[in-house]
Amino acid sequence: MYDKSDPRSQLAPAPAAKGKPPTGLIAEEQLATFYDSPPQIEDDNGRIWFIRGHNFVLAYCEMAPGGTLSRGDQPDEYVLLMPEAPAQITAGEAQADLPGHQIAFVPPGDSQVTLPEGGVVIGLFTTASADLVALCPNARAYDTPRSHVPAFEPWPTPPDGLRLRHYSLDVPKAEGRFGRIFRCTTFMVNMLDPREGPRDPASVSPHHHDDFEQCSLLLEGAYDHHLRWPWTTDMADWRPDRHIEVTGPSVLVIPPPVIHTSRAKGDGLNQLVDIFCPPRADFSAKPGWVLNAEDYPTPNQG
C-alpha cells in the first residue's frame, strides 16, 4: 500500500496470486554498514566494500586521487554510479571524461574507471562476475536457493549494440515521476529525489515485491528500514518484524515477498538509491519514468 502522494500509487496492481501463499521463503535480508566495517580491499587506489544480492554484487569504492578500477574480460554489462566525483572511463576503444553526478553503463570486455580527484564510485555487477562474488562477506548467503526469485535473465541488447553510455543525474524533479530511473540490460537504478529532513511518519508506503529483490543504497543521511515477513502456511517461513537503523553509506537487500518501507530520519540531506537486477517491468511500463528508455528496449520490444 502506497501513500496517495507516492507516485508508485499509479502503478497497475500486480495480478492476484492463485492458490495458497507459496512456502519455502527461507529468506533473510542482507545488510552492509560500510561506515563501521573494514573494507575488503585497501590499497593505493582506495578502499572497496562488497555485498551481494541474489543476482548482483555491489562494490562501494572510496577512491584515492588518481585511483583506478579495472575489469578484464568482463562477461556482461555493468554500472558505474558517480554521485559527485568526476571520472574518466575507458571501455575498449571508447573513452569518456565525465563531470561529477553521472551514471555510466559499461559494455563487456576490458574497461577501467579513474577518479582524478578521488571520491566515491559505486560499481554494480551481476553474479556472472564470480571473482567479485568471492570477495563479498556474504558470498555464501544464497547457497540455499531462494524460491521466490527466478533465475537471472538479461534484458534485450540495444539495436546499436552494447557500448559505453553515460547520463547526467542532474535531472529536475517532475510531478508524477518517481525519482530518476535509468536502466541497461542488467540493472535498473533509481536515484531517488533527495529528501531534506525526516519523512512524515504519517505518510509511509509499506509494500512488497512478489519475485525480485530490492537493493537500497543509502549514500548520505539516516534511515529506518522496516521489514515484515508474511505468514505463510509453514511457520518455518515466519520471522519477527525487523526495524533496522542505518546511516550512510550502507546497503540493505530486501527479499521478496517481505513487506517493507523505509523512512528518512536524518535532519539534513537523506539520499537513497534503489537498485534492481534485472530491471523492473512495472517501472518500465510507466511513460517518462525511465529516462534512457529510448536507448534500451524492454523484453516486449526486443
PDB file of C-alpha atoms in Angstrom:
ATOM      1  CA  MET A   1       0.000   0.000   0.000  1.00  0.00           C
ATOM      2  CA  TYR A   2       1.356   3.368  -1.052  1.00  0.00           C
ATOM      3  CA  ASP A   3       0.566   6.767   0.407  1.00  0.00           C
ATOM      4  CA  LYS A   4      -1.570   8.722  -2.070  1.00  0.00           C
ATOM      5  CA  SER A   5       1.264  11.254  -2.514  1.00  0.00           C
ATOM      6  CA  ASP A   6       3.652   8.476  -3.636  1.00  0.00           C
ATOM      7  CA  PRO A   7       3.947   8.228  -7.468  1.00  0.00           C
ATOM      8  CA  ARG A   8       4.083   4.434  -7.117  1.00  0.00           C
ATOM      9  CA  SER A   9       0.392   4.529  -6.222  1.00  0.00           C
ATOM     10  CA  GLN A  10      -0.101   4.972 -10.014  1.00  0.00           C
ATOM     11  CA  LEU A  11       1.350   1.526 -10.770  1.00  0.00           C
ATOM     12  CA  ALA A  12      -1.014  -1.111 -12.072  1.00  0.00           C
ATOM     13  CA  PRO A  13      -1.801  -3.669  -9.359  1.00  0.00           C
ATOM     14  CA  ALA A  14       0.017  -6.974  -9.620  1.00  0.00           C
ATOM     15  CA  PRO A  15      -2.104  -9.936 -10.709  1.00  0.00           C
ATOM     16  CA  ALA A  16      -3.750 -11.683  -7.777  1.00  0.00           C
ATOM     17  CA  ALA A  17      -1.901 -14.793  -6.670  1.00  0.00           C
ATOM     18  CA  LYS A  18      -3.710 -18.085  -7.229  1.00  0.00           C
ATOM     19  CA  GLY A  19      -3.903 -20.730  -4.556  1.00  0.00           C
ATOM     20  CA  LYS A  20      -2.399 -20.581  -1.098  1.00  0.00           C
ATOM     21  CA  PRO A  21       0.672 -18.408  -0.410  1.00  0.00           C
ATOM     22  CA  PRO A  22       3.904 -20.111  -1.507  1.00  0.00           C
ATOM     23  CA  THR A  23       6.088 -21.544   1.210  1.00  0.00           C
ATOM     24  CA  GLY A  24       9.819 -22.144   1.312  1.00  0.00           C
ATOM     25  CA  LEU A  25      10.652 -18.494   1.923  1.00  0.00           C
ATOM     26  CA  ILE A  26      13.849 -19.082   3.952  1.00  0.00           C
ATOM     27  CA  ALA A  27      14.992 -15.582   3.003  1.00  0.00           C
ATOM     28  CA  GLU A  28      16.950 -13.135   5.102  1.00  0.00           C
ATOM     29  CA  GLU A  29      17.766  -9.528   4.396  1.00  0.00           C
ATOM     30  CA  GLN A  30      21.388  -8.716   3.568  1.00  0.00           C
ATOM     31  CA  LEU A  31      22.881  -5.722   5.381  1.00  0.00           C
ATOM     32  CA  ALA A  32      26.201  -3.925   4.948  1.00  0.00           C
ATOM     33  CA  THR A  33      27.172  -0.893   7.017  1.00  0.00           C
ATOM     34  CA  PHE A  34      30.275   0.438   5.309  1.00  0.00           C
ATOM     35  CA  TYR A  35      30.739   3.196   7.880  1.00  0.00           C
ATOM     36  CA  ASP A  36      31.627   0.794  10.718  1.00  0.00           C
ATOM     37  CA  SER A  37      33.147  -2.235   8.940  1.00  0.00           C
ATOM     38  CA  PRO A  38      36.578  -2.747   7.336  1.00  0.00           C
ATOM     39  CA  PRO A  39      36.867  -2.746   3.547  1.00  0.00           C
ATOM     40  CA  GLN A  40      37.522  -5.963   1.665  1.00  0.00           C
ATOM     41  CA  ILE A  41      40.184  -4.209  -0.443  1.00  0.00           C
ATOM     42  CA  GLU A  42      42.506  -1.421   0.676  1.00  0.00           C
ATOM     43  CA  ASP A  43      45.441  -0.361  -1.484  1.00  0.00           C
ATOM     44  CA  ASP A  44      46.918   2.673  -3.232  1.00  0.00           C
ATOM     45  CA  ASN A  45      43.779   3.028  -5.344  1.00  0.00           C
ATOM     46  CA  GLY A  46      41.496   3.348  -2.338  1.00  0.00           C
ATOM     47  CA  ARG A  47      39.103   1.250  -0.254  1.00  0.00           C
ATOM     48  CA  ILE A  48      36.340  -1.066  -1.502  1.00  0.00           C
ATOM     49  CA  TRP A  49      33.470  -2.756   0.314  1.00  0.00           C
ATOM     50  CA  PHE A  50      31.368  -5.525  -1.283  1.00  0.00           C
ATOM     51  CA  ILE A  51      27.937  -7.000  -0.710  1.00  0.00           C
ATOM     52  CA  ARG A  52      25.937  -9.368  -2.885  1.00  0.00           C
ATOM     53  CA  GLY A  53      22.272 -10.000  -3.597  1.00  0.00           C
ATOM     54  CA  HIS A  54      20.695 -12.959  -5.348  1.00  0.00           C
ATOM     55  CA  ASN A  55      21.662 -11.722  -8.833  1.00  0.00           C
ATOM     56  CA  PHE A  56      24.236  -8.992  -8.252  1.00  0.00           C
ATOM     57  CA  VAL A  57      27.305  -7.630  -6.481  1.00  0.00           C
ATOM     58  CA  LEU A  58      27.605  -4.041  -5.272  1.00  0.00           C
ATOM     59  CA  ALA A  59      31.084  -2.533  -4.834  1.00  0.00           C
ATOM     60  CA  TYR A  60      31.220   0.688  -2.811  1.00  0.00           C
ATOM     61  CA  CYS A  61      34.545   2.368  -3.588  1.00  0.00           C
ATOM     62  CA  GLU A  62      36.212   5.309  -1.857  1.00  0.00           C
ATOM     63  CA  MET A  63      38.957   6.130  -4.332  1.00  0.00           C
ATOM     64  CA  ALA A  64      42.202   7.987  -3.674  1.00  0.00           C
ATOM     65  CA  PRO A  65      43.051  10.831  -6.104  1.00  0.00           C
ATOM     66  CA  GLY A  66      44.027   9.154  -9.353  1.00  0.00           C
ATOM     67  CA  GLY A  67      42.695   5.796  -8.132  1.00  0.00           C
ATOM     68  CA  THR A  68      41.736   3.325 -10.873  1.00  0.00           C
ATOM     69  CA  LEU A  69      39.441   0.313 -11.042  1.00  0.00           C
ATOM     70  CA  SER A  70      39.903  -2.141 -13.908  1.00  0.00           C
ATOM     71  CA  ARG A  71      37.885  -5.040 -15.312  1.00  0.00           C
ATOM     72  CA  GLY A  72      39.358  -7.527 -17.765  1.00  0.00           C
ATOM     73  CA  ASP A  73      37.191  -9.892 -19.803  1.00  0.00           C
ATOM     74  CA  GLN A  74      34.091  -8.601 -18.040  1.00  0.00           C
ATOM     75  CA  PRO A  75      31.319 -11.056 -19.024  1.00  0.00           C
ATOM     76  CA  ASP A  76      28.358  -8.654 -19.216  1.00  0.00           C
ATOM     77  CA  GLU A  77      27.233  -5.046 -18.978  1.00  0.00           C
ATOM     78  CA  TYR A  78      27.838  -3.313 -15.649  1.00  0.00           C
ATOM     79  CA  VAL A  79      27.072   0.017 -13.974  1.00  0.00           C
ATOM     80  CA  LEU A  80      29.240   2.807 -12.603  1.00  0.00           C
ATOM     81  CA  LEU A  81      27.488   5.376 -10.422  1.00  0.00           C
ATOM     82  CA  MET A  82      29.437   8.564  -9.665  1.00  0.00           C
ATOM     83  CA  PRO A  83      27.269  10.572  -7.225  1.00  0.00           C
ATOM     84  CA  GLU A  84      29.664  13.524  -7.076  1.00  0.00           C
ATOM     85  CA  ALA A  85      33.197  12.837  -8.318  1.00  0.00           C
ATOM     86  CA  PRO A  86      34.465  13.432 -11.886  1.00  0.00           C
ATOM     87  CA  ALA A  87      35.583  10.259 -13.658  1.00  0.00           C
ATOM     88  CA  GLN A  88      37.476   9.073 -16.708  1.00  0.00           C
ATOM     89  CA  ILE A  89      36.129   5.843 -18.198  1.00  0.00           C
ATOM     90  CA  THR A  90      37.683   3.675 -20.899  1.00  0.00           C
ATOM     91  CA  ALA A  91      35.820   0.733 -22.409  1.00  0.00           C
ATOM     92  CA  GLY A  92      37.639  -0.900 -25.298  1.00  0.00           C
ATOM     93  CA  GLU A  93      38.347   1.962 -27.719  1.00  0.00           C
ATOM     94  CA  ALA A  94      35.656   4.238 -26.228  1.00  0.00           C
ATOM     95  CA  GLN A  95      36.583   6.938 -23.729  1.00  0.00           C
ATOM     96  CA  ALA A  96      34.568   9.409 -21.689  1.00  0.00           C
ATOM     97  CA  ASP A  97      35.747  12.254 -19.461  1.00  0.00           C
ATOM     98  CA  LEU A  98      32.796  12.888 -17.172  1.00  0.00           C
ATOM     99  CA  PRO A  99      31.977  15.594 -14.652  1.00  0.00           C
ATOM    100  CA  GLY A 100      30.515  14.509 -11.351  1.00  0.00           C
ATOM    101  CA  HIS A 101      26.932  13.384 -10.839  1.00  0.00           C
ATOM    102  CA  GLN A 102      26.848  10.768 -13.607  1.00  0.00           C
ATOM    103  CA  ILE A 103      25.794   7.188 -14.222  1.00  0.00           C
ATOM    104  CA  ALA A 104      27.509   5.033 -16.842  1.00  0.00           C
ATOM    105  CA  PHE A 105      26.728   1.652 -18.394  1.00  0.00           C
ATOM    106  CA  VAL A 106      29.871  -0.197 -19.417  1.00  0.00           C
ATOM    107  CA  PRO A 107      29.937  -2.994 -22.035  1.00  0.00           C
ATOM    108  CA  PRO A 108      31.564  -6.407 -21.612  1.00  0.00           C
ATOM    109  CA  GLY A 109      35.273  -6.794 -22.186  1.00  0.00           C
ATOM    110  CA  ASP A 110      38.139  -4.673 -20.857  1.00  0.00           C
ATOM    111  CA  SER A 111      37.413  -1.374 -19.111  1.00  0.00           C
ATOM    112  CA  GLN A 112      38.590   0.920 -16.375  1.00  0.00           C
ATOM    113  CA  VAL A 113      37.497   3.983 -14.427  1.00  0.00           C
ATOM    114  CA  THR A 114      39.818   6.579 -12.879  1.00  0.00           C
ATOM    115  CA  LEU A 115      38.787   9.279 -10.425  1.00  0.00           C
ATOM    116  CA  PRO A 116      41.337  12.098 -10.907  1.00  0.00           C
ATOM    117  CA  GLU A 117      40.233  13.899  -7.740  1.00  0.00           C
ATOM    118  CA  GLY A 118      39.305  10.778  -5.795  1.00  0.00           C
ATOM    119  CA  GLY A 119      35.847  10.271  -4.331  1.00  0.00           C
ATOM    120  CA  VAL A 120      33.081   7.698  -4.380  1.00  0.00           C
ATOM    121  CA  VAL A 121      32.129   5.401  -7.248  1.00  0.00           C
ATOM    122  CA  ILE A 122      29.671   2.511  -6.957  1.00  0.00           C
ATOM    123  CA  GLY A 123      30.028  -0.498  -9.233  1.00  0.00           C
ATOM    124  CA  LEU A 124      27.120  -2.858  -9.947  1.00  0.00           C
ATOM    125  CA  PHE A 125      27.836  -6.281 -11.438  1.00  0.00           C
ATOM    126  CA  THR A 126      25.810  -9.437 -11.968  1.00  0.00           C
ATOM    127  CA  THR A 127      26.897 -12.631 -10.264  1.00  0.00           C
ATOM    128  CA  ALA A 128      28.432 -13.682 -13.585  1.00  0.00           C
ATOM    129  CA  SER A 129      31.471 -11.834 -12.162  1.00  0.00           C
ATOM    130  CA  ALA A 130      32.417 -14.766  -9.944  1.00  0.00           C
ATOM    131  CA  ASP A 131      35.653 -13.118  -8.792  1.00  0.00           C
ATOM    132  CA  LEU A 132      33.644 -10.285  -7.219  1.00  0.00           C
ATOM    133  CA  VAL A 133      31.117 -12.627  -5.636  1.00  0.00           C
ATOM    134  CA  ALA A 134      34.019 -14.336  -3.859  1.00  0.00           C
ATOM    135  CA  LEU A 135      35.050 -11.012  -2.283  1.00  0.00           C
ATOM    136  CA  CYS A 136      31.671 -10.451  -0.637  1.00  0.00           C
ATOM    137  CA  PRO A 137      31.464 -11.112   3.122  1.00  0.00           C
ATOM    138  CA  ASN A 138      28.063 -12.697   2.431  1.00  0.00           C
ATOM    139  CA  ALA A 139      29.263 -14.700  -0.590  1.00  0.00           C
ATOM    140  CA  ARG A 140      27.610 -17.896   0.726  1.00  0.00           C
ATOM    141  CA  ALA A 141      24.318 -16.259   1.702  1.00  0.00           C
ATOM    142  CA  TYR A 142      22.498 -17.726  -1.286  1.00  0.00           C
ATOM    143  CA  ASP A 143      23.759 -21.286  -1.079  1.00  0.00           C
ATOM    144  CA  THR A 144      20.184 -22.180  -0.084  1.00  0.00           C
ATOM    145  CA  PRO A 145      18.122 -21.393  -3.211  1.00  0.00           C
ATOM    146  CA  ARG A 146      15.594 -18.567  -2.982  1.00  0.00           C
ATOM    147  CA  SER A 147      12.265 -19.980  -4.086  1.00  0.00           C
ATOM    148  CA  HIS A 148      10.758 -16.541  -4.744  1.00  0.00           C
ATOM    149  CA  VAL A 149      13.497 -15.137  -7.028  1.00  0.00           C
ATOM    150  CA  PRO A 150      13.657 -16.534 -10.583  1.00  0.00           C
ATOM    151  CA  ALA A 151      16.938 -17.159 -12.373  1.00  0.00           C
ATOM    152  CA  PHE A 152      18.512 -14.004 -13.759  1.00  0.00           C
ATOM    153  CA  GLU A 153      17.915 -13.177 -17.413  1.00  0.00           C
ATOM    154  CA  PRO A 154      19.333 -10.009 -19.006  1.00  0.00           C
ATOM    155  CA  TRP A 155      17.058  -7.640 -20.887  1.00  0.00           C
ATOM    156  CA  PRO A 156      17.420  -7.211 -24.681  1.00  0.00           C
ATOM    157  CA  THR A 157      20.538  -5.686 -26.184  1.00  0.00           C
ATOM    158  CA  PRO A 158      20.051  -2.236 -27.786  1.00  0.00           C
ATOM    159  CA  PRO A 159      19.718  -2.244 -31.593  1.00  0.00           C
ATOM    160  CA  ASP A 160      23.085  -0.494 -31.916  1.00  0.00           C
ATOM    161  CA  GLY A 161      24.765  -2.951 -29.550  1.00  0.00           C
ATOM    162  CA  LEU A 162      26.385  -2.659 -26.158  1.00  0.00           C
ATOM    163  CA  ARG A 163      28.691   0.336 -25.865  1.00  0.00           C
ATOM    164  CA  LEU A 164      29.766   2.865 -23.267  1.00  0.00           C
ATOM    165  CA  ARG A 165      26.795   5.076 -22.408  1.00  0.00           C
ATOM    166  CA  HIS A 166      26.573   7.749 -19.747  1.00  0.00           C
ATOM    167  CA  TYR A 167      23.927  10.104 -18.422  1.00  0.00           C
ATOM    168  CA  SER A 168      23.784  13.085 -16.101  1.00  0.00           C
ATOM    169  CA  LEU A 169      21.970  12.686 -12.799  1.00  0.00           C
ATOM    170  CA  ASP A 170      21.154  16.416 -12.845  1.00  0.00           C
ATOM    171  CA  VAL A 171      17.533  15.837 -13.816  1.00  0.00           C
ATOM    172  CA  PRO A 172      14.909  18.157 -12.312  1.00  0.00           C
ATOM    173  CA  LYS A 173      12.123  16.627 -10.276  1.00  0.00           C
ATOM    174  CA  ALA A 174       8.904  16.101 -12.238  1.00  0.00           C
ATOM    175  CA  GLU A 175       5.368  15.806 -10.905  1.00  0.00           C
ATOM    176  CA  GLY A 176       4.158  12.205 -11.092  1.00  0.00           C
ATOM    177  CA  ARG A 177       7.577  10.701 -11.855  1.00  0.00           C
ATOM    178  CA  PHE A 178       9.250   8.509  -9.242  1.00  0.00           C
ATOM    179  CA  GLY A 179      12.880   9.571  -8.811  1.00  0.00           C
ATOM    180  CA  ARG A 180      15.443   9.453 -11.629  1.00  0.00           C
ATOM    181  CA  ILE A 181      15.396   5.994 -13.184  1.00  0.00           C
ATOM    182  CA  PHE A 182      17.949   4.587 -15.635  1.00  0.00           C
ATOM    183  CA  ARG A 183      18.216   1.024 -16.951  1.00  0.00           C
ATOM    184  CA  CYS A 184      20.501  -1.178 -19.017  1.00  0.00           C
ATOM    185  CA  THR A 185      20.430  -4.870 -19.919  1.00  0.00           C
ATOM    186  CA  THR A 186      21.359  -5.948 -16.392  1.00  0.00           C
ATOM    187  CA  PHE A 187      20.235  -3.274 -13.907  1.00  0.00           C
ATOM    188  CA  MET A 188      17.723  -0.584 -13.112  1.00  0.00           C
ATOM    189  CA  VAL A 189      18.965   2.246 -10.899  1.00  0.00           C
ATOM    190  CA  ASN A 190      16.656   4.804  -9.303  1.00  0.00           C
ATOM    191  CA  MET A 191      18.441   7.834  -7.871  1.00  0.00           C
ATOM    192  CA  LEU A 192      15.612   8.897  -5.600  1.00  0.00           C
ATOM    193  CA  ASP A 193      14.965  12.596  -5.188  1.00  0.00           C
ATOM    194  CA  PRO A 194      16.948  13.731  -2.135  1.00  0.00           C
ATOM    195  CA  ARG A 195      14.932  14.423   0.973  1.00  0.00           C
ATOM    196  CA  GLU A 196      15.753  17.281   3.320  1.00  0.00           C
ATOM    197  CA  GLY A 197      14.907  16.306   6.862  1.00  0.00           C
ATOM    198  CA  PRO A 198      12.793  13.425   8.177  1.00  0.00           C
ATOM    199  CA  ARG A 199       9.899  11.816   6.320  1.00  0.00           C
ATOM    200  CA  ASP A 200       6.456  12.329   7.810  1.00  0.00           C
ATOM    201  CA  PRO A 201       5.675   9.110   9.746  1.00  0.00           C
ATOM    202  CA  ALA A 202       2.014   9.527   8.768  1.00  0.00           C
ATOM    203  CA  SER A 203       2.777   9.074   5.017  1.00  0.00           C
ATOM    204  CA  VAL A 204       4.938   5.955   4.674  1.00  0.00           C
ATOM    205  CA  SER A 205       4.371   3.346   1.943  1.00  0.00           C
ATOM    206  CA  PRO A 206       4.612  -0.295   3.110  1.00  0.00           C
ATOM    207  CA  HIS A 207       4.571  -2.673   0.132  1.00  0.00           C
ATOM    208  CA  HIS A 208       6.134  -5.894  -1.123  1.00  0.00           C
ATOM    209  CA  HIS A 209       7.507  -7.452  -4.306  1.00  0.00           C
ATOM    210  CA  ASP A 210       6.482 -10.947  -5.346  1.00  0.00           C
ATOM    211  CA  ASP A 211       9.559 -12.117  -7.223  1.00  0.00           C
ATOM    212  CA  PHE A 212      12.504  -9.713  -7.069  1.00  0.00           C
ATOM    213  CA  GLU A 213      14.862  -8.232  -4.508  1.00  0.00           C
ATOM    214  CA  GLN A 214      15.260  -4.538  -3.810  1.00  0.00           C
ATOM    215  CA  CYS A 215      18.701  -3.182  -3.009  1.00  0.00           C
ATOM    216  CA  SER A 216      18.541   0.116  -1.107  1.00  0.00           C
ATOM    217  CA  LEU A 217      21.845   2.008  -1.071  1.00  0.00           C
ATOM    218  CA  LEU A 218      21.976   4.861   1.428  1.00  0.00           C
ATOM    219  CA  LEU A 219      24.603   7.357   0.316  1.00  0.00           C
ATOM    220  CA  GLU A 220      24.010  10.065   2.886  1.00  0.00           C
ATOM    221  CA  GLY A 221      21.819  10.725   5.888  1.00  0.00           C
ATOM    222  CA  ALA A 222      19.955   8.345   8.197  1.00  0.00           C
ATOM    223  CA  TYR A 223      17.101   5.916   7.598  1.00  0.00           C
ATOM    224  CA  ASP A 224      14.941   3.397   9.408  1.00  0.00           C
ATOM    225  CA  HIS A 225      14.142   0.300   7.334  1.00  0.00           C
ATOM    226  CA  HIS A 226      11.053  -1.600   8.492  1.00  0.00           C
ATOM    227  CA  LEU A 227      10.578  -5.250   7.408  1.00  0.00           C
ATOM    228  CA  ARG A 228       7.665  -7.644   7.978  1.00  0.00           C
ATOM    229  CA  TRP A 229       7.738 -11.287   6.904  1.00  0.00           C
ATOM    230  CA  PRO A 230       4.342 -12.604   5.720  1.00  0.00           C
ATOM    231  CA  TRP A 231       2.766 -15.546   7.462  1.00  0.00           C
ATOM    232  CA  THR A 232       2.655 -18.497   5.094  1.00  0.00           C
ATOM    233  CA  THR A 233       1.114 -21.864   5.899  1.00  0.00           C
ATOM    234  CA  ASP A 234       4.558 -23.065   7.027  1.00  0.00           C
ATOM    235  CA  MET A 235       5.634 -21.489  10.314  1.00  0.00           C
ATOM    236  CA  ALA A 236       9.266 -22.168   9.392  1.00  0.00           C
ATOM    237  CA  ASP A 237       8.928 -19.218   6.995  1.00  0.00           C
ATOM    238  CA  TRP A 238       7.905 -16.791   9.737  1.00  0.00           C
ATOM    239  CA  ARG A 239      10.218 -14.136  11.120  1.00  0.00           C
ATOM    240  CA  PRO A 240       9.774 -11.386  13.702  1.00  0.00           C
ATOM    241  CA  ASP A 241       9.423  -7.833  12.424  1.00  0.00           C
ATOM    242  CA  ARG A 242      12.747  -6.077  11.959  1.00  0.00           C
ATOM    243  CA  HIS A 243      13.489  -2.385  12.334  1.00  0.00           C
ATOM    244  CA  ILE A 244      16.961  -1.524  11.084  1.00  0.00           C
ATOM    245  CA  GLU A 245      18.544   1.855  11.826  1.00  0.00           C
ATOM    246  CA  VAL A 246      21.366   2.882   9.494  1.00  0.00           C
ATOM    247  CA  THR A 247      23.339   5.892   8.379  1.00  0.00           C
ATOM    248  CA  GLY A 248      25.222   6.299   5.122  1.00  0.00           C
ATOM    249  CA  PRO A 249      26.968   4.690   3.448  1.00  0.00           C
ATOM    250  CA  SER A 250      25.118   1.402   3.825  1.00  0.00           C
ATOM    251  CA  VAL A 251      23.149  -1.192   1.851  1.00  0.00           C
ATOM    252  CA  LEU A 252      20.058  -3.241   2.646  1.00  0.00           C
ATOM    253  CA  VAL A 253      18.943  -6.011   0.289  1.00  0.00           C
ATOM    254  CA  ILE A 254      15.247  -6.748   0.865  1.00  0.00           C
ATOM    255  CA  PRO A 255      13.993 -10.201  -0.177  1.00  0.00           C
ATOM    256  CA  PRO A 256      10.581 -10.918  -1.665  1.00  0.00           C
ATOM    257  CA  PRO A 257       7.823 -11.100  -0.535  1.00  0.00           C
ATOM    258  CA  VAL A 258       8.824  -9.202   2.610  1.00  0.00           C
ATOM    259  CA  ILE A 259       6.684  -6.141   3.331  1.00  0.00           C
ATOM    260  CA  HIS A 260       8.908  -3.106   3.694  1.00  0.00           C
ATOM    261  CA  THR A 261       9.056   0.643   3.946  1.00  0.00           C
ATOM    262  CA  SER A 262      11.976   2.984   4.594  1.00  0.00           C
ATOM    263  CA  ARG A 263      11.740   6.288   6.407  1.00  0.00           C
ATOM    264  CA  ALA A 264      14.322   9.067   6.194  1.00  0.00           C
ATOM    265  CA  LYS A 265      15.044  10.408   9.658  1.00  0.00           C
ATOM    266  CA  GLY A 266      18.184  12.497   9.256  1.00  0.00           C
ATOM    267  CA  ASP A 267      17.851  16.215   9.942  1.00  0.00           C
ATOM    268  CA  GLY A 268      19.892  17.127   6.857  1.00  0.00           C
ATOM    269  CA  LEU A 269      20.121  15.603   3.385  1.00  0.00           C
ATOM    270  CA  ASN A 270      18.953  11.982   3.007  1.00  0.00           C
ATOM    271  CA  GLN A 271      19.934  10.328  -0.287  1.00  0.00           C
ATOM    272  CA  LEU A 272      18.742   6.818  -1.119  1.00  0.00           C
ATOM    273  CA  VAL A 273      19.304   4.819  -4.327  1.00  0.00           C
ATOM    274  CA  ASP A 274      17.125   1.812  -5.205  1.00  0.00           C
ATOM    275  CA  ILE A 275      18.685  -0.882  -7.395  1.00  0.00           C
ATOM    276  CA  PHE A 276      17.064  -3.822  -9.191  1.00  0.00           C
ATOM    277  CA  CYS A 277      18.701  -6.680 -11.120  1.00  0.00           C
ATOM    278  CA  PRO A 278      17.332  -7.227 -13.744  1.00  0.00           C
ATOM    279  CA  PRO A 279      15.239  -4.073 -14.441  1.00  0.00           C
ATOM    280  CA  ARG A 280      11.645  -3.760 -13.239  1.00  0.00           C
ATOM    281  CA  ALA A 281       8.884  -4.231 -15.789  1.00  0.00           C
ATOM    282  CA  ASP A 282       6.304  -2.139 -13.885  1.00  0.00           C
ATOM    283  CA  PHE A 283       8.547   0.929 -13.674  1.00  0.00           C
ATOM    284  CA  SER A 284       9.495   0.477 -17.335  1.00  0.00           C
ATOM    285  CA  ALA A 285       5.830   0.460 -18.333  1.00  0.00           C
ATOM    286  CA  LYS A 286       5.248   3.961 -16.931  1.00  0.00           C
ATOM    287  CA  PRO A 287       5.742   6.561 -19.695  1.00  0.00           C
ATOM    288  CA  GLY A 288       8.509   9.006 -18.839  1.00  0.00           C
ATOM    289  CA  TRP A 289       9.750   7.204 -15.765  1.00  0.00           C
ATOM    290  CA  VAL A 290      12.864   5.588 -17.304  1.00  0.00           C
ATOM    291  CA  LEU A 291      14.965   8.486 -18.510  1.00  0.00           C
ATOM    292  CA  ASN A 292      17.040   6.494 -21.017  1.00  0.00           C
ATOM    293  CA  ALA A 293      14.231   4.223 -22.213  1.00  0.00           C
ATOM    294  CA  GLU A 294      14.913   5.077 -25.864  1.00  0.00           C
ATOM    295  CA  ASP A 295      18.380   3.502 -25.617  1.00  0.00           C
ATOM    296  CA  TYR A 296      17.371   0.151 -24.095  1.00  0.00           C
ATOM    297  CA  PRO A 297      14.418  -1.930 -25.309  1.00  0.00           C
ATOM    298  CA  THR A 298      12.161  -3.866 -22.975  1.00  0.00           C
ATOM    299  CA  PRO A 299      11.630  -7.629 -23.389  1.00  0.00           C
ATOM    300  CA  ASN A 300       8.409  -6.934 -25.313  1.00  0.00           C
ATOM    301  CA  GLN A 301      10.340  -4.705 -27.707  1.00  0.00           C
ATOM    302  CA  GLY A 302      13.466  -6.833 -28.007  1.00  0.00           C
TER     303      GLY A 302
END
